[in-house]
Amino acid sequence: MLNRAIALIDVNNFYASCERVFNPALKGRVVVVLSNNDGCVVARSAEAKALGIKMGVPWFQLKEEARRHKIVALSSNYALYADMSNRVMQIISQYAPTQEVYSIDESFLDLTGIPGKHTGIAQDMRERIRQWTGLPVCVGIGPSKTLAKLANHTAKKKLLDETGVCDFNVLPIDILEATMARIEVGDIWGVGRKLSARLVDLGIKTALDLRQQDPEYMRQQFSVVMEKTVRELQGHACMELEDLVPDKQQIISSRSFGYPVTDHQSIAEAVSLYVSRAAEKLRAQQGYAGTLHAFIHTSPFGDGPKYSNSMTVPLPSPTDDTMQLISVALWILKHIYKPGFRYQKAGVMLGEIVPAGGQQNDLFGFTVEAGKSARLMAALDAVNRKMGKGALRSAAQGYQAPWAMKQGNKSPGYTTDWDSLIHT
C-alpha cells in the first residue's frame, strides 16, 4: 500500500499579494486590506504583520501609525481576488487528479502515487504559479491533512530552510520531531484559542507534545475531533479530500450601508439587490428556497435611537425566481420598517433549500408558469454572465445606490474589466 502524500498549497498573504501583482510599487511597503466600508483590517502584508498590526483592528485606530509608517490601506477588491484564486487553483489541478479547494487561497492536492520526487513537483508548482500569476505560494506535504498543514506552516515560517517547500514524508524522524517541538500547539489546524489554553494547562504546549498523546485518552478528555487530530499528527489520515463542495443549506446576502439610511425606498433597493445576489447563488447550485428571512437594524453603537427587526416567511412553493423572492422580501420590509431611524444594515437569508429534484410542488404551482420562470431566470443569468454582473436586473434595485458601501481606495478590476486593463 502506498504511503499517503497530501500537499497543502497556500498563497502567501493572498489579498496583499494580489494587489502587488498589478502595482509593483507596493512591494516592500506596509500594506493592509480593509473590510467592507473600509472598516477594519482583514488582510496584511508580511511587513504589516512584522509591525504587529492585528487582524480585525479598526482602521481609524491605525491612522497615526499609518502616517508614521506610511501604511498603504486598500479597499477589498473581491472580484480581483476571486479571479486570481481561480487561476491558481487551475494550475494546481494540473499536477494531480484529486484536489480539494479548501478556501480562496488554499488547496489540498493528493500526490499519492504521482511519480517523481514530490519535493521537486512542489518546487515546479511554486515556480509555475509565480510565473503565470505572479503570486508567491508555500507547499507543505505530509501523510495526513493535518501534517500537510503543519508542513506548510513550517515552510512559511522558514523553520527548516527558505525553499518554500517542506515535505514531512522525507524528513528523518529526529528532525521531524525537533521541528514539531518548535511549533506551538495553538498553531495546529483545528486547535483554537480555547482548546489551546486547555491543552497548555495539561502541559501540552507543542505539536510534538500533542502527537505523543494517547488518542483514546484525548477523546475522553475532549472529543472525537481531538482524537482525529492526534491520530493525524501521528501520520494516520482520518480526513479524506473532498473534491466536491457540498451545497449550502442557507444563503445569506447582506451588507452594511456606506452611510446611515433613513428612507424606505433606499432600503428596499438594497434588499432587492441582496435578494438578486442570493437567488443567483441559489440557481448556481440548482437549489430552490423554501423560506425567506429579511432583517434591518440600526447601529448598536452611538447615542441615536436603536431598532432592529426581522421576519421569516415560508414560501408557498420552493422557488429560485428572483422576481418572486424580491416581492416577498419587499412585503417583509413593508412590515418591519419603521421611519425615524438611521439604519446601518439590511440583509436576506434563503433557507430550507432543496435540490431541483426534491422540490414539493403545490397544487397550482410549477406548471406553465414554472417553465416560463425557469427560462426567464436562465436568460437573466446568461446575459449577466456575458455582459457583466448587474447588466440585466430588476428595476426594484434602483440605479443610484447612494447607500452603497464605502470603497474609497479600491484597486481596478485588472483581470475582470476591459476598461481596467493596464496600458503600456
Short mmCIF file of C-alpha atoms in Angstrom, two decimals:
data_model
loop_
_atom_site.label_atom_id
_atom_site.label_comp_id
_atom_site.label_asym_id
_atom_site.label_seq_id
_atom_site.Cartn_x
_atom_site.Cartn_y
_atom_site.Cartn_z
CA MET A 1 0.00 0.00 0.00
CA LEU A 2 1.34 3.43 -0.95
CA ASN A 3 2.13 5.94 1.78
CA ARG A 4 -0.18 8.91 1.59
CA ALA A 5 1.31 12.17 0.30
CA ILE A 6 -1.06 15.09 0.74
CA ALA A 7 0.08 18.56 -0.26
CA LEU A 8 -1.30 21.85 1.04
CA ILE A 9 -0.63 24.79 -1.27
CA ASP A 10 -1.24 28.21 0.29
CA VAL A 11 -0.78 31.65 -1.30
CA ASN A 12 1.29 33.90 0.96
CA ASN A 13 -0.60 36.99 2.20
CA PHE A 14 -3.15 36.43 -0.57
CA TYR A 15 -5.05 39.74 -0.77
CA ALA A 16 -1.93 41.89 -0.40
CA SER A 17 -0.06 39.71 -2.90
CA CYS A 18 -2.88 40.08 -5.48
CA GLU A 19 -2.64 43.87 -5.16
CA ARG A 20 1.14 43.79 -5.59
CA VAL A 21 0.95 41.76 -8.80
CA PHE A 22 -0.60 44.74 -10.59
CA ASN A 23 1.00 47.51 -8.54
CA PRO A 24 4.69 46.70 -8.04
CA ALA A 25 5.17 49.99 -6.17
CA LEU A 26 3.55 48.22 -3.20
CA LYS A 27 6.42 45.73 -2.90
CA GLY A 28 8.29 46.24 0.36
CA ARG A 29 5.58 48.61 1.63
CA VAL A 30 3.35 48.02 4.65
CA VAL A 31 0.01 47.06 3.04
CA VAL A 32 -3.31 46.33 4.71
CA VAL A 33 -6.61 45.44 3.03
CA LEU A 34 -9.79 46.68 4.70
CA SER A 35 -13.22 45.11 5.13
CA ASN A 36 -16.48 46.35 3.62
CA ASN A 37 -16.95 50.08 4.14
CA ASP A 38 -13.21 50.29 4.82
CA GLY A 39 -13.93 49.39 8.42
CA CYS A 40 -11.18 47.15 9.75
CA VAL A 41 -8.10 45.19 8.68
CA VAL A 42 -8.88 41.83 7.04
CA ALA A 43 -5.52 41.11 5.35
CA ARG A 44 -1.92 42.18 5.86
CA SER A 45 1.37 42.04 4.03
CA ALA A 46 4.36 40.44 5.76
CA GLU A 47 5.61 43.95 6.58
CA ALA A 48 2.31 44.79 8.27
CA LYS A 49 2.48 41.60 10.32
CA ALA A 50 6.05 42.46 11.33
CA LEU A 51 4.79 45.83 12.61
CA GLY A 52 2.38 43.98 14.88
CA ILE A 53 -0.81 45.10 13.13
CA LYS A 54 -3.55 42.70 14.20
CA MET A 55 -6.38 41.25 12.14
CA GLY A 56 -9.70 42.95 12.78
CA VAL A 57 -8.31 46.18 14.20
CA PRO A 58 -10.46 49.19 13.14
CA TRP A 59 -8.74 51.33 10.54
CA PHE A 60 -9.42 54.59 12.38
CA GLN A 61 -7.32 53.30 15.28
CA LEU A 62 -4.33 52.96 12.94
CA LYS A 63 -4.42 56.46 11.46
CA GLU A 64 -1.46 57.79 13.50
CA GLU A 65 0.57 54.61 12.94
CA ALA A 66 -0.32 54.74 9.24
CA ARG A 67 1.10 58.24 8.94
CA ARG A 68 4.28 57.29 10.81
CA HIS A 69 4.97 54.10 8.84
CA LYS A 70 3.37 55.18 5.52
CA ILE A 71 0.94 52.28 5.62
CA VAL A 72 -0.98 51.69 2.39
CA ALA A 73 -4.65 50.85 3.08
CA LEU A 74 -6.70 49.37 0.24
CA SER A 75 -10.39 48.61 -0.02
CA SER A 76 -11.29 44.96 -0.61
CA ASN A 77 -11.41 44.01 -4.29
CA TYR A 78 -13.14 40.64 -4.10
CA ALA A 79 -13.67 40.31 -7.86
CA LEU A 80 -9.90 40.52 -8.39
CA TYR A 81 -9.14 38.08 -5.57
CA ALA A 82 -11.69 35.53 -6.80
CA ASP A 83 -10.34 35.63 -10.35
CA MET A 84 -6.73 35.25 -9.21
CA SER A 85 -7.77 32.37 -6.95
CA ASN A 86 -9.40 30.56 -9.88
CA ARG A 87 -6.20 30.88 -11.91
CA VAL A 88 -4.07 29.47 -9.08
CA MET A 89 -6.47 26.56 -8.50
CA GLN A 90 -6.47 25.67 -12.20
CA ILE A 91 -2.67 25.50 -12.22
CA ILE A 92 -2.61 23.30 -9.12
CA SER A 93 -5.19 20.93 -10.64
CA GLN A 94 -2.74 20.07 -13.42
CA TYR A 95 -0.43 18.22 -11.00
CA ALA A 96 -2.80 15.54 -9.65
CA PRO A 97 -6.36 14.31 -10.30
CA THR A 98 -7.65 14.73 -6.72
CA GLN A 99 -7.88 18.30 -5.47
CA GLU A 100 -9.83 19.95 -2.66
CA VAL A 101 -10.15 23.73 -2.91
CA TYR A 102 -10.22 24.44 0.80
CA SER A 103 -10.51 28.24 0.70
CA ILE A 104 -9.88 31.15 -1.64
CA ASP A 105 -6.11 30.85 -1.10
CA GLU A 106 -5.60 27.22 -0.01
CA SER A 107 -5.86 23.90 -1.79
CA PHE A 108 -5.17 20.30 -0.83
CA LEU A 109 -3.75 18.01 -3.50
CA ASP A 110 -3.31 14.23 -3.27
CA LEU A 111 0.16 13.39 -4.60
CA THR A 112 -0.09 9.73 -3.54
CA GLY A 113 1.21 7.57 -6.38
CA ILE A 114 2.27 10.53 -8.50
CA PRO A 115 5.67 9.54 -9.94
CA GLY A 116 8.74 11.66 -9.24
CA LYS A 117 10.08 13.34 -6.14
CA HIS A 118 7.25 15.25 -4.50
CA THR A 119 9.59 17.96 -3.31
CA GLY A 120 10.59 18.61 -6.90
CA ILE A 121 6.95 18.61 -8.02
CA ALA A 122 6.16 21.16 -5.31
CA GLN A 123 9.03 23.39 -6.42
CA ASP A 124 7.86 23.20 -10.02
CA MET A 125 4.33 24.10 -8.87
CA ARG A 126 5.62 27.13 -6.94
CA GLU A 127 7.61 28.35 -9.92
CA ARG A 128 4.76 27.88 -12.39
CA ILE A 129 2.26 29.73 -10.16
CA ARG A 130 4.73 32.59 -9.73
CA GLN A 131 5.42 32.77 -13.48
CA TRP A 132 1.80 32.52 -14.61
CA THR A 133 0.12 34.64 -11.91
CA GLY A 134 2.88 36.49 -10.05
CA LEU A 135 1.69 35.10 -6.72
CA PRO A 136 4.02 33.51 -4.10
CA VAL A 137 2.96 30.20 -2.55
CA CYS A 138 4.33 27.76 0.01
CA VAL A 139 3.79 23.99 -0.16
CA GLY A 140 3.63 21.53 2.73
CA ILE A 141 3.47 17.76 2.25
CA GLY A 142 2.58 15.08 4.79
CA PRO A 143 0.79 11.74 5.18
CA SER A 144 -2.36 13.47 6.51
CA LYS A 145 -4.15 16.77 6.00
CA THR A 146 -3.18 17.99 9.48
CA LEU A 147 0.50 17.21 8.89
CA ALA A 148 0.32 18.82 5.44
CA LYS A 149 -0.98 22.00 7.09
CA LEU A 150 1.79 21.79 9.68
CA ALA A 151 4.41 21.25 6.96
CA ASN A 152 3.07 24.30 5.14
CA HIS A 153 3.38 26.28 8.38
CA THR A 154 6.99 25.06 8.65
CA ALA A 155 7.74 26.19 5.09
CA LYS A 156 6.06 29.56 5.55
CA LYS A 157 7.85 30.29 8.84
CA LYS A 158 11.15 29.04 7.35
CA LEU A 159 11.75 26.74 10.32
CA LEU A 160 14.00 24.40 8.27
CA ASP A 161 15.04 26.34 5.16
CA GLU A 162 13.90 29.12 2.82
CA THR A 163 12.84 27.00 -0.16
CA GLY A 164 9.12 27.48 0.46
CA VAL A 165 8.57 23.70 0.42
CA CYS A 166 8.53 21.25 3.32
CA ASP A 167 7.92 17.53 2.91
CA PHE A 168 7.41 15.78 6.25
CA ASN A 169 7.40 12.42 4.47
CA VAL A 170 11.13 12.59 3.71
CA LEU A 171 12.34 14.11 6.98
CA PRO A 172 14.29 11.85 9.37
CA ILE A 173 12.21 11.20 12.48
CA ASP A 174 14.55 13.14 14.79
CA ILE A 175 14.38 16.26 12.61
CA LEU A 176 10.61 15.91 12.19
CA GLU A 177 10.06 15.73 15.95
CA ALA A 178 12.53 18.55 16.63
CA THR A 179 10.59 20.71 14.16
CA MET A 180 7.25 19.84 15.73
CA ALA A 181 8.69 20.72 19.13
CA ARG A 182 9.19 24.28 17.83
CA ILE A 183 5.54 24.71 16.83
CA GLU A 184 3.07 25.91 19.44
CA VAL A 185 0.03 23.70 19.94
CA GLY A 186 -2.25 26.65 19.06
CA ASP A 187 -0.80 26.67 15.52
CA ILE A 188 -2.18 23.19 14.76
CA TRP A 189 -5.11 23.09 12.34
CA GLY A 190 -8.37 22.81 14.28
CA VAL A 191 -6.93 23.77 17.67
CA GLY A 192 -8.44 27.13 18.50
CA ARG A 193 -7.63 29.59 21.24
CA LYS A 194 -9.89 27.96 23.86
CA LEU A 195 -8.64 24.45 23.16
CA SER A 196 -5.01 25.51 23.16
CA ALA A 197 -5.46 27.13 26.59
CA ARG A 198 -6.87 23.86 27.97
CA LEU A 199 -4.07 21.86 26.35
CA VAL A 200 -1.40 24.14 27.79
CA ASP A 201 -2.97 23.71 31.23
CA LEU A 202 -2.44 19.96 30.76
CA GLY A 203 1.21 20.54 29.87
CA ILE A 204 0.66 20.00 26.13
CA LYS A 205 2.42 23.04 24.72
CA THR A 206 3.77 21.98 21.32
CA ALA A 207 2.74 19.99 18.27
CA LEU A 208 5.14 17.24 19.38
CA ASP A 209 3.50 17.12 22.82
CA LEU A 210 0.09 16.56 21.22
CA ARG A 211 1.46 13.99 18.77
CA GLN A 212 2.72 11.93 21.71
CA GLN A 213 -0.67 11.72 23.43
CA ASP A 214 -2.91 8.64 23.56
CA PRO A 215 -5.73 9.30 21.02
CA GLU A 216 -8.40 7.47 23.05
CA TYR A 217 -7.47 9.36 26.21
CA MET A 218 -7.69 12.67 24.34
CA ARG A 219 -11.11 11.65 23.05
CA GLN A 220 -12.29 11.13 26.61
CA GLN A 221 -10.88 14.47 27.70
CA PHE A 222 -12.06 16.49 24.67
CA SER A 223 -13.96 15.00 21.72
CA VAL A 224 -13.69 12.68 18.74
CA VAL A 225 -12.36 15.65 16.75
CA MET A 226 -9.35 15.90 19.08
CA GLU A 227 -8.80 12.14 18.74
CA LYS A 228 -8.65 12.53 14.96
CA THR A 229 -6.24 15.44 15.28
CA VAL A 230 -3.88 13.35 17.40
CA ARG A 231 -4.07 10.40 15.01
CA GLU A 232 -3.43 12.69 12.04
CA LEU A 233 -0.38 14.16 13.83
CA GLN A 234 0.82 10.56 14.24
CA GLY A 235 0.59 10.10 10.47
CA HIS A 236 -2.78 8.32 10.12
CA ALA A 237 -5.04 10.01 7.57
CA CYS A 238 -8.50 10.35 9.17
CA MET A 239 -9.82 13.06 6.85
CA GLU A 240 -10.16 12.44 3.13
CA LEU A 241 -10.01 15.10 0.46
CA GLU A 242 -13.40 16.44 -0.62
CA ASP A 243 -13.37 17.15 -4.33
CA LEU A 244 -16.97 18.44 -4.31
CA VAL A 245 -18.02 21.36 -2.15
CA PRO A 246 -21.40 20.49 -0.52
CA ASP A 247 -24.31 22.72 -1.45
CA LYS A 248 -25.22 25.39 1.05
CA GLN A 249 -28.34 24.86 3.13
CA GLN A 250 -28.69 28.59 3.69
CA ILE A 251 -27.62 31.52 1.55
CA ILE A 252 -27.14 34.89 3.22
CA SER A 253 -26.64 38.20 1.45
CA SER A 254 -26.19 41.34 3.50
CA ARG A 255 -24.04 44.45 3.69
CA SER A 256 -23.59 47.42 5.96
CA PHE A 257 -24.57 50.67 4.28
CA GLY A 258 -21.85 53.16 3.44
CA TYR A 259 -23.91 55.85 5.18
CA PRO A 260 -26.88 55.71 7.58
CA VAL A 261 -30.10 55.24 5.60
CA THR A 262 -33.45 56.58 6.77
CA ASP A 263 -35.89 56.27 3.85
CA HIS A 264 -37.85 53.15 2.92
CA GLN A 265 -37.07 53.41 -0.80
CA SER A 266 -33.30 53.18 -0.34
CA ILE A 267 -33.58 50.16 1.96
CA ALA A 268 -35.98 48.50 -0.49
CA GLU A 269 -33.43 48.93 -3.29
CA ALA A 270 -30.67 47.46 -1.14
CA VAL A 271 -32.82 44.48 -0.10
CA SER A 272 -33.79 43.86 -3.75
CA LEU A 273 -30.11 43.80 -4.70
CA TYR A 274 -29.27 41.36 -1.89
CA VAL A 275 -32.12 39.06 -2.96
CA SER A 276 -30.84 39.11 -6.55
CA ARG A 277 -27.35 38.07 -5.44
CA ALA A 278 -28.67 35.32 -3.19
CA ALA A 279 -31.00 34.00 -5.91
CA GLU A 280 -28.14 33.89 -8.40
CA LYS A 281 -26.11 31.74 -5.99
CA LEU A 282 -29.18 29.59 -5.39
CA ARG A 283 -29.57 28.86 -9.10
CA ALA A 284 -25.84 28.19 -9.43
CA GLN A 285 -26.22 25.24 -7.03
CA GLN A 286 -29.53 24.26 -8.68
CA GLY A 287 -31.48 24.77 -5.48
CA TYR A 288 -34.90 26.08 -4.54
CA ALA A 289 -35.58 28.12 -1.39
CA GLY A 290 -38.45 27.23 0.90
CA THR A 291 -38.24 30.26 3.20
CA LEU A 292 -37.05 33.85 3.01
CA HIS A 293 -35.78 35.79 6.01
CA ALA A 294 -35.16 39.55 5.91
CA PHE A 295 -33.80 41.89 8.56
CA ILE A 296 -32.88 45.52 9.15
CA HIS A 297 -31.18 47.22 12.06
CA THR A 298 -29.57 50.42 13.22
CA SER A 299 -26.01 50.61 14.51
CA PRO A 300 -25.63 49.13 18.01
CA PHE A 301 -23.12 51.89 18.79
CA GLY A 302 -23.57 55.62 19.35
CA ASP A 303 -26.28 57.64 21.07
CA GLY A 304 -29.02 57.50 18.42
CA PRO A 305 -32.28 55.53 18.84
CA LYS A 306 -31.90 51.78 18.35
CA TYR A 307 -34.15 49.49 16.37
CA SER A 308 -33.91 46.08 14.77
CA ASN A 309 -36.47 43.72 13.34
CA SER A 310 -36.71 40.67 11.12
CA MET A 311 -39.24 38.23 9.76
CA THR A 312 -39.17 34.80 8.14
CA VAL A 313 -41.80 33.86 5.58
CA PRO A 314 -42.41 30.29 4.31
CA LEU A 315 -42.87 30.38 0.54
CA PRO A 316 -46.00 28.76 -0.99
CA SER A 317 -43.69 26.59 -3.11
CA PRO A 318 -39.90 26.41 -3.19
CA THR A 319 -38.57 28.77 -5.85
CA ASP A 320 -35.41 30.19 -7.40
CA ASP A 321 -37.19 33.05 -9.17
CA THR A 322 -35.57 36.40 -8.39
CA MET A 323 -38.76 38.36 -9.03
CA GLN A 324 -40.86 36.17 -6.72
CA LEU A 325 -38.25 36.36 -3.99
CA ILE A 326 -37.95 40.15 -4.29
CA SER A 327 -41.71 40.56 -3.96
CA VAL A 328 -41.68 38.51 -0.74
CA ALA A 329 -38.69 40.41 0.66
CA LEU A 330 -40.34 43.77 -0.05
CA TRP A 331 -43.54 42.53 1.62
CA ILE A 332 -41.48 41.68 4.73
CA LEU A 333 -39.70 45.03 4.62
CA LYS A 334 -43.05 46.82 4.50
CA HIS A 335 -43.97 45.14 7.80
CA ILE A 336 -40.68 45.55 9.69
CA TYR A 337 -39.61 49.02 8.55
CA LYS A 338 -40.23 51.96 10.87
CA PRO A 339 -39.50 55.57 9.92
CA GLY A 340 -37.40 57.82 12.13
CA PHE A 341 -34.34 55.58 12.46
CA ARG A 342 -30.89 55.72 10.89
CA TYR A 343 -30.47 52.18 9.53
CA GLN A 344 -26.99 50.74 9.29
CA LYS A 345 -27.55 47.29 7.76
CA ALA A 346 -30.08 45.11 5.95
CA GLY A 347 -29.96 41.60 4.59
CA VAL A 348 -31.79 38.48 3.47
CA MET A 349 -31.36 34.75 4.00
CA LEU A 350 -32.76 31.99 1.79
CA GLY A 351 -33.50 28.87 3.83
CA GLU A 352 -34.88 25.33 3.60
CA ILE A 353 -33.08 24.91 0.31
CA VAL A 354 -33.92 21.76 -1.63
CA PRO A 355 -32.37 20.41 -4.84
CA ALA A 356 -34.26 20.72 -8.10
CA GLY A 357 -35.31 17.06 -7.99
CA GLY A 358 -36.53 17.25 -4.39
CA GLN A 359 -38.91 20.17 -4.54
CA GLN A 360 -42.51 19.72 -3.40
CA ASN A 361 -44.87 21.31 -5.90
CA ASP A 362 -48.10 22.79 -4.66
CA LEU A 363 -51.43 22.09 -6.29
CA PHE A 364 -51.27 25.10 -8.59
CA GLY A 365 -47.55 25.87 -8.89
CA PHE A 366 -44.77 24.78 -11.22
CA THR A 367 -46.87 24.21 -14.30
CA VAL A 368 -46.73 26.51 -17.27
CA GLU A 369 -45.61 29.48 -15.13
CA ALA A 370 -42.75 27.46 -13.59
CA GLY A 371 -41.38 26.70 -17.02
CA LYS A 372 -41.67 30.33 -18.01
CA SER A 373 -39.86 31.38 -14.81
CA ALA A 374 -37.04 28.90 -15.44
CA ARG A 375 -36.50 30.23 -18.95
CA LEU A 376 -36.55 33.81 -17.73
CA MET A 377 -34.01 33.14 -14.97
CA ALA A 378 -31.78 31.21 -17.38
CA ALA A 379 -31.85 34.16 -19.77
CA LEU A 380 -31.15 36.60 -16.92
CA ASP A 381 -28.10 34.65 -15.76
CA ALA A 382 -26.82 34.16 -19.31
CA VAL A 383 -26.98 37.90 -20.07
CA ASN A 384 -25.24 38.83 -16.83
CA ARG A 385 -22.51 36.24 -17.38
CA LYS A 386 -21.83 37.65 -20.83
CA MET A 387 -22.38 41.36 -20.26
CA GLY A 388 -21.27 41.70 -16.64
CA LYS A 389 -22.91 41.39 -13.24
CA GLY A 390 -25.99 43.61 -12.94
CA ALA A 391 -26.26 44.31 -16.67
CA LEU A 392 -29.82 42.96 -16.53
CA ARG A 393 -31.67 43.39 -13.26
CA SER A 394 -34.90 44.16 -11.52
CA ALA A 395 -35.95 47.82 -11.54
CA ALA A 396 -36.57 47.44 -7.79
CA GLN A 397 -32.80 47.53 -7.26
CA GLY A 398 -32.61 51.17 -8.40
CA TYR A 399 -29.67 52.78 -10.19
CA GLN A 400 -28.02 55.36 -7.94
CA ALA A 401 -27.32 53.29 -4.79
CA PRO A 402 -26.33 56.21 -2.52
CA TRP A 403 -26.35 53.67 0.32
CA ALA A 404 -23.61 51.55 -1.28
CA MET A 405 -20.67 50.64 0.90
CA LYS A 406 -17.56 52.80 1.04
CA GLN A 407 -14.65 51.59 -1.06
CA GLY A 408 -12.57 54.72 -1.06
CA ASN A 409 -9.31 53.08 -2.15
CA LYS A 410 -10.29 50.11 -4.28
CA SER A 411 -7.92 48.91 -6.98
CA PRO A 412 -9.19 48.42 -10.57
CA GLY A 413 -10.61 45.10 -11.79
CA TYR A 414 -7.41 44.31 -13.68
CA THR A 415 -8.48 40.84 -14.79
CA THR A 416 -12.27 41.18 -14.91
CA ASP A 417 -12.91 44.57 -16.54
CA TRP A 418 -11.77 45.52 -20.07
CA ASP A 419 -11.65 49.20 -19.06
CA SER A 420 -9.23 48.38 -16.25
CA LEU A 421 -6.60 46.72 -18.43
CA ILE A 422 -3.14 48.15 -17.85
CA HIS A 423 -1.86 50.11 -20.88
CA THR A 424 1.80 50.35 -21.79
#
